[in-house]
Coordinates of C-alpha atoms and ligand atoms in Angstrom, one line a residue:
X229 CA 6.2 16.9 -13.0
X230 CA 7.1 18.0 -9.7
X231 CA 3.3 17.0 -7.9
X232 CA 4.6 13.4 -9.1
X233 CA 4.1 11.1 -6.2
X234 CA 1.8 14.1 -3.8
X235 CA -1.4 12.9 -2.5
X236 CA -3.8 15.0 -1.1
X237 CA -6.9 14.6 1.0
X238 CA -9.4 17.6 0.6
X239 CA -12.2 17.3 3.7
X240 CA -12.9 13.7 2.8
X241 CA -15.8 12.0 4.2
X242 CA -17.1 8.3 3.0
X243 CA -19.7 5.5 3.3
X244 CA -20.1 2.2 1.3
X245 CA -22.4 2.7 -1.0
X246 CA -25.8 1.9 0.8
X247 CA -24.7 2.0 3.9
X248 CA -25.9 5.3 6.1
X249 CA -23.2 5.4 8.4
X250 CA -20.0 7.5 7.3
X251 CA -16.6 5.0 7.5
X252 CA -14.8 8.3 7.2
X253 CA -15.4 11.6 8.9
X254 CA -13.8 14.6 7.3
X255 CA -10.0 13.5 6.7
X256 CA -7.8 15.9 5.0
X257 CA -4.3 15.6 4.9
X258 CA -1.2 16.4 2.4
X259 CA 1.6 14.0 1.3
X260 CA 4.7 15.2 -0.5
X261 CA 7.0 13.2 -3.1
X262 CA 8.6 10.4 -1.6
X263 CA 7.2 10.6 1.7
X264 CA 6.7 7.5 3.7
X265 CA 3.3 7.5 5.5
X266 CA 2.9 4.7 8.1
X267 CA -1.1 4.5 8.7
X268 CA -2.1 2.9 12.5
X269 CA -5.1 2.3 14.2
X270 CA -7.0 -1.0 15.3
X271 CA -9.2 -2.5 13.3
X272 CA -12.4 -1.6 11.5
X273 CA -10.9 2.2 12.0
X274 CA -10.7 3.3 8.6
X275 CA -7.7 2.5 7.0
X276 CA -8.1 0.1 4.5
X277 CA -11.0 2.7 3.0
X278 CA -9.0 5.6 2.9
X279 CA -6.6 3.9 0.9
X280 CA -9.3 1.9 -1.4
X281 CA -10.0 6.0 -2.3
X282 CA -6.3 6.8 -4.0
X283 CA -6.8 4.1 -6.6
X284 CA -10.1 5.1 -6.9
X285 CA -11.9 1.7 -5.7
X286 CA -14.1 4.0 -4.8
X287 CA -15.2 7.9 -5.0
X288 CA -15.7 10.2 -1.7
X289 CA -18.9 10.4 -0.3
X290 CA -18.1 14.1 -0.1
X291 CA -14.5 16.2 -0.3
X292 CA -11.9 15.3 -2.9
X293 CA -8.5 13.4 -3.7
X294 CA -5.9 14.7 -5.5
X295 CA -2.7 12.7 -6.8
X296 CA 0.2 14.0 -8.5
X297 CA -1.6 17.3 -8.2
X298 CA -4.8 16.6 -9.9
X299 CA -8.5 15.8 -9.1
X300 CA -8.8 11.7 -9.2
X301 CA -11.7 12.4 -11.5
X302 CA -9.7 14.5 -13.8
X303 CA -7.1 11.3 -14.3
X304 CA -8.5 8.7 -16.8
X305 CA -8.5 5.1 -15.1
X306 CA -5.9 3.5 -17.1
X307 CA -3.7 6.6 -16.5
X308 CA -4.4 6.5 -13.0
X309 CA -3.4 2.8 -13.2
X310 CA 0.3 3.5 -14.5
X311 CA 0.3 6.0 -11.4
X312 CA -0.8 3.7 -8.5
X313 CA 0.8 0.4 -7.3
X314 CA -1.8 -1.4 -5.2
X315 CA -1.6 -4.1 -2.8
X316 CA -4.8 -5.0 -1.2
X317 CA -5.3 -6.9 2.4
X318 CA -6.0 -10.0 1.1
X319 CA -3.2 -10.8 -1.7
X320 CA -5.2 -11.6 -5.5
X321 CA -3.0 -14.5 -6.8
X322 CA -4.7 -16.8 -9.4
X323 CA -3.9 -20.1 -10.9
X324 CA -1.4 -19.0 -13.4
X325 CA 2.6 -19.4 -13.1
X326 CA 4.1 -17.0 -10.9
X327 CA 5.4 -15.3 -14.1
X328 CA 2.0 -14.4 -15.2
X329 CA 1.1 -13.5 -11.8
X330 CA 4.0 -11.0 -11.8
X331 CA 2.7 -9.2 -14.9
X332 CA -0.7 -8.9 -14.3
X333 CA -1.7 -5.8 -14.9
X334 CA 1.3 -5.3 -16.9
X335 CA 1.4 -7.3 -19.9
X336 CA 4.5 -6.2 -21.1
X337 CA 6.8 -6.8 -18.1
X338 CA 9.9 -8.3 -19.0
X339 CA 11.3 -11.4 -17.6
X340 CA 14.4 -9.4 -16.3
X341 CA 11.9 -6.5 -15.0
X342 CA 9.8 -9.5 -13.6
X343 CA 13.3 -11.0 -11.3
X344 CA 14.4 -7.5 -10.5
X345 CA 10.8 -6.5 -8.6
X346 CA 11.1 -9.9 -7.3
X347 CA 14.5 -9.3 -5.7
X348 CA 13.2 -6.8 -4.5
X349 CA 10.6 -8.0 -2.9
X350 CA 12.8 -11.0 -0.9
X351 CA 10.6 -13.5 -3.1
X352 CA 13.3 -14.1 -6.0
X353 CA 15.0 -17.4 -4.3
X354 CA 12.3 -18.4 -3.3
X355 CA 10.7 -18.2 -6.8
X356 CA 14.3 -19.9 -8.2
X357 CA 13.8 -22.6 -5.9
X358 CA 10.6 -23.7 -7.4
X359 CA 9.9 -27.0 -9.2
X360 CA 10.0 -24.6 -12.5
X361 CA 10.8 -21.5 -11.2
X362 CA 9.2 -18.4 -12.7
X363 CA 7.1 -20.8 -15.0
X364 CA 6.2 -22.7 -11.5
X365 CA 2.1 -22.8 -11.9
X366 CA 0.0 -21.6 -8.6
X367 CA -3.4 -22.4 -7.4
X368 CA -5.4 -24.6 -7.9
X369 CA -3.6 -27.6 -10.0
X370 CA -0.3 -26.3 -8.8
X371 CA 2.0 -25.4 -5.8
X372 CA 0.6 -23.2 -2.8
X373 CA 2.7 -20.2 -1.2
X374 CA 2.4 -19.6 2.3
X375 CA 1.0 -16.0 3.7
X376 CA 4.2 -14.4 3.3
X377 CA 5.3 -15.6 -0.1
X378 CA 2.1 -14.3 -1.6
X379 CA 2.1 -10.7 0.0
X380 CA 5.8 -11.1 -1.1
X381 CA 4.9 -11.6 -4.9
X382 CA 1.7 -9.2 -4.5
X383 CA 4.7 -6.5 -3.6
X384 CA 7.0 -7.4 -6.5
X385 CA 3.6 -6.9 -8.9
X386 CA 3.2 -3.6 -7.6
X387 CA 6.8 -3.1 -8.0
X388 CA 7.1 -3.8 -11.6
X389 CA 5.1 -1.0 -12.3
X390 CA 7.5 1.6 -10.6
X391 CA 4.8 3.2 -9.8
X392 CA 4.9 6.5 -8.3
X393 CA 2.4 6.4 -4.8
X394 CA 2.9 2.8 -3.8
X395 CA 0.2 1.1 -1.2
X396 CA 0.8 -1.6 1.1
X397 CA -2.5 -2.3 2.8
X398 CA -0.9 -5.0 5.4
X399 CA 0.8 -6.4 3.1
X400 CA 4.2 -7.0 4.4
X401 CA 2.2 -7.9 7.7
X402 CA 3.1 -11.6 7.7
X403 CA 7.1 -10.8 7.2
X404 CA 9.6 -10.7 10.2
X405 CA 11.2 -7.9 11.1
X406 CA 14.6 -8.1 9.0
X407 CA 12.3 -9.6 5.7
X408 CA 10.6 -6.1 6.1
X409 CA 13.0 -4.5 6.7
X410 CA 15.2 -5.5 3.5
X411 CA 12.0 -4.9 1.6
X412 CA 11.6 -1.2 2.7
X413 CA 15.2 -0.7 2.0
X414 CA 14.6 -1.7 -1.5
X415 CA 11.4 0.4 -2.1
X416 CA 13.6 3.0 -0.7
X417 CA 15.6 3.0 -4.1
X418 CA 12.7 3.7 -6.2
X419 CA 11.7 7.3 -4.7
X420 CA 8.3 7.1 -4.5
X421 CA 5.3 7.8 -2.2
X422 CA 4.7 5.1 0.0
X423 CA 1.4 4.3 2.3
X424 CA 1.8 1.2 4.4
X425 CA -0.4 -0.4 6.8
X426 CA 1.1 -1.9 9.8
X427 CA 1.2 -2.7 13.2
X428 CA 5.0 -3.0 13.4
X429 CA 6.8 0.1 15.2
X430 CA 10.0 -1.1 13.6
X431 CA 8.0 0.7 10.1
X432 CA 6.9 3.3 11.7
X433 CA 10.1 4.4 13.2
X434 CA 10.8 4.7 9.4
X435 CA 8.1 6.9 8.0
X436 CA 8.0 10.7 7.4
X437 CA 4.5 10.9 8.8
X438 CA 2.4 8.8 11.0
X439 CA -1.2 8.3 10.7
X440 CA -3.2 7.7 13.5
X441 CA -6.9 6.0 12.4
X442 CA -9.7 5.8 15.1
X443 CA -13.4 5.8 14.1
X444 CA -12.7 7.0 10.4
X445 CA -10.7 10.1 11.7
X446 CA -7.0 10.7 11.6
X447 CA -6.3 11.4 15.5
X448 CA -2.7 11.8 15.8
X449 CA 0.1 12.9 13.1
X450 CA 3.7 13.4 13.3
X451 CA 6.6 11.2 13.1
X452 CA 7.7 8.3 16.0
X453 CA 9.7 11.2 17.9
X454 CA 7.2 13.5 17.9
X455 CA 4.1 10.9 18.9
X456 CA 6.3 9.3 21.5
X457 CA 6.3 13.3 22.8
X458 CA 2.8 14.2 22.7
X459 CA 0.4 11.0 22.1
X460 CA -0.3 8.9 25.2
X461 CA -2.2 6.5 22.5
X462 CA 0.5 6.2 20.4
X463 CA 2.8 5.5 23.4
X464 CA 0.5 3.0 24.1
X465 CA 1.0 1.1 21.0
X466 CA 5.0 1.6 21.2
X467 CA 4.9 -0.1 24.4
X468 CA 2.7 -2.7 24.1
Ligands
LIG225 C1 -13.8 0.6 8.2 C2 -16.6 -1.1 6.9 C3 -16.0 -1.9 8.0 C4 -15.7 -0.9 9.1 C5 -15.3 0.3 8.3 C6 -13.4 -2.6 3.4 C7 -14.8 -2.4 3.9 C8 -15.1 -1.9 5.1 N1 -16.4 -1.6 5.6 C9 -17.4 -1.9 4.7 O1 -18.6 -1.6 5.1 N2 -17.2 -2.4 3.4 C10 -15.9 -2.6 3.0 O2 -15.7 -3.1 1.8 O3 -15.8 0.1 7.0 O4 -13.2 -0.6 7.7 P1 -11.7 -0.7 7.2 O5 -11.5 0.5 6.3 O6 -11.5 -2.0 6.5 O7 -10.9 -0.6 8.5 P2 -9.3 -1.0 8.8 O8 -8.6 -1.2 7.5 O9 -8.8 0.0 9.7 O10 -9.5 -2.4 9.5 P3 -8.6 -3.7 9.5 O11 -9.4 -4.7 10.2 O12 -8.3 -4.0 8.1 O13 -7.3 -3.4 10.2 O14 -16.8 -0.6 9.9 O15 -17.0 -2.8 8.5

């Protein structure tokens, strides 16, 4: 399937369901295979509900979405599911083990699938280190993981899947620099698609495309070189 991993926007506009004003204002863009899209902007511009709209959180107001070539309302949702990793802003952990944790969503992981997302993800020695390791229980009655362990594990979930459009909405935002970094080199390996949210230009630098998000419209695109040419905005953020 050579659309595996494309994402298109088609004239997409958006508001919350009862809401009358429009989050989103006519954004259309096209993302090939394997392309690395870094999304910017401050917040309450837009970006977390553009990205809700690829795993179908929700449906366009007006316009369309395509992924892997085809109309999101032509994909059925558990397909669509096998075709999406997802990590949301706030990471969903519950009070399980961190092994059940890992295969939400994916019943059938494997233990050895489970460690290899977690390498992956820079959250294997951590996980190792724990009173029980990958049987370690979370929440509630058991341990707590800081900010950066949990978007950690969130990434390793999505991971398992080897999904082909991967989503980090902020979620690598609590990570340093080289943690990131090592993480982005490993999603690297597994050639697909990947939107990420961030505020760090060390990412950007990195991606194929960048997005620009102000008011619910994509202002600037191109990559670091070119936006360092031609957007004072973005030049902005660089330097700041
Ligand atoms: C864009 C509103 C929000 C803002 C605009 C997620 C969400 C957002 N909004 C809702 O009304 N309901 C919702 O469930 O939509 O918000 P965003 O897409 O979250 O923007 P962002 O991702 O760029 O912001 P941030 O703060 O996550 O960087 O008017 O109130």
């Amino acid at each position: 399937e050579q659309l595996k991993g494309a994402v298109t926007f088609e004239h997409v506009s958006f508001r919350y369901p009862g809401m009358s004003s429009y989050v989103l204002k006519d954004i259309s863009f096209h993302v090939r295979p394997g392309e690395t899209v870094a999304i910017l902007g401050s917040t309450g511009a837009g970006k977390s509900s553009i990205l809700q709209l690829i795993p179908r959180l929700y449906d366009p107001t007006e316009g369309a979405v395509y992924v892997d070539g085809m109309n999101l309302k032509d994909i059925k949702m558990d397909d669509l599911r096998k075709r999406i990793g997802f990590t949301p802003q706030e990471s969903i952990l519950f009070s399980g083990t961190v092994e059940e944790n890992l295969a939400w969503g994916k019943s059938d992981a494997s233990l050895s699938e489970m460690k290899a997302a977690a390498k992956d993800a820079q959250i294997h020695e951590t996980i190792t280190d724990l009173k029980d390791g990958y049987e370690t229980k979370l929440g509630q009655k058991g341990i707590n993981l800081s900010g950066g362990q949990k978007q950690r594990l969130s990434v390793a979930r999505a991971l398992i899947r080897k999904p082909n459009i991967l989503i980090l909405d902020d979620s690598t935002s609590a990570l340093d620099l080289q943690t990131e970094s090592k993480v982005l080199d490993a999603i690297d390996e597994y050639k697909c698609t990947l939107f990420i949210v961030t505020q760090k230009l060390s990412t950007a630098k990195r991606a194929d495309k960048i997005m620009l998000i102000d008011d619910g419209k994509i202002i600037e695109e191109g990559t670091h070189d070119q936006l360092m040419n031609t957007s004072a905005l973005y030049r902005e953020i660089a330097y700041s």
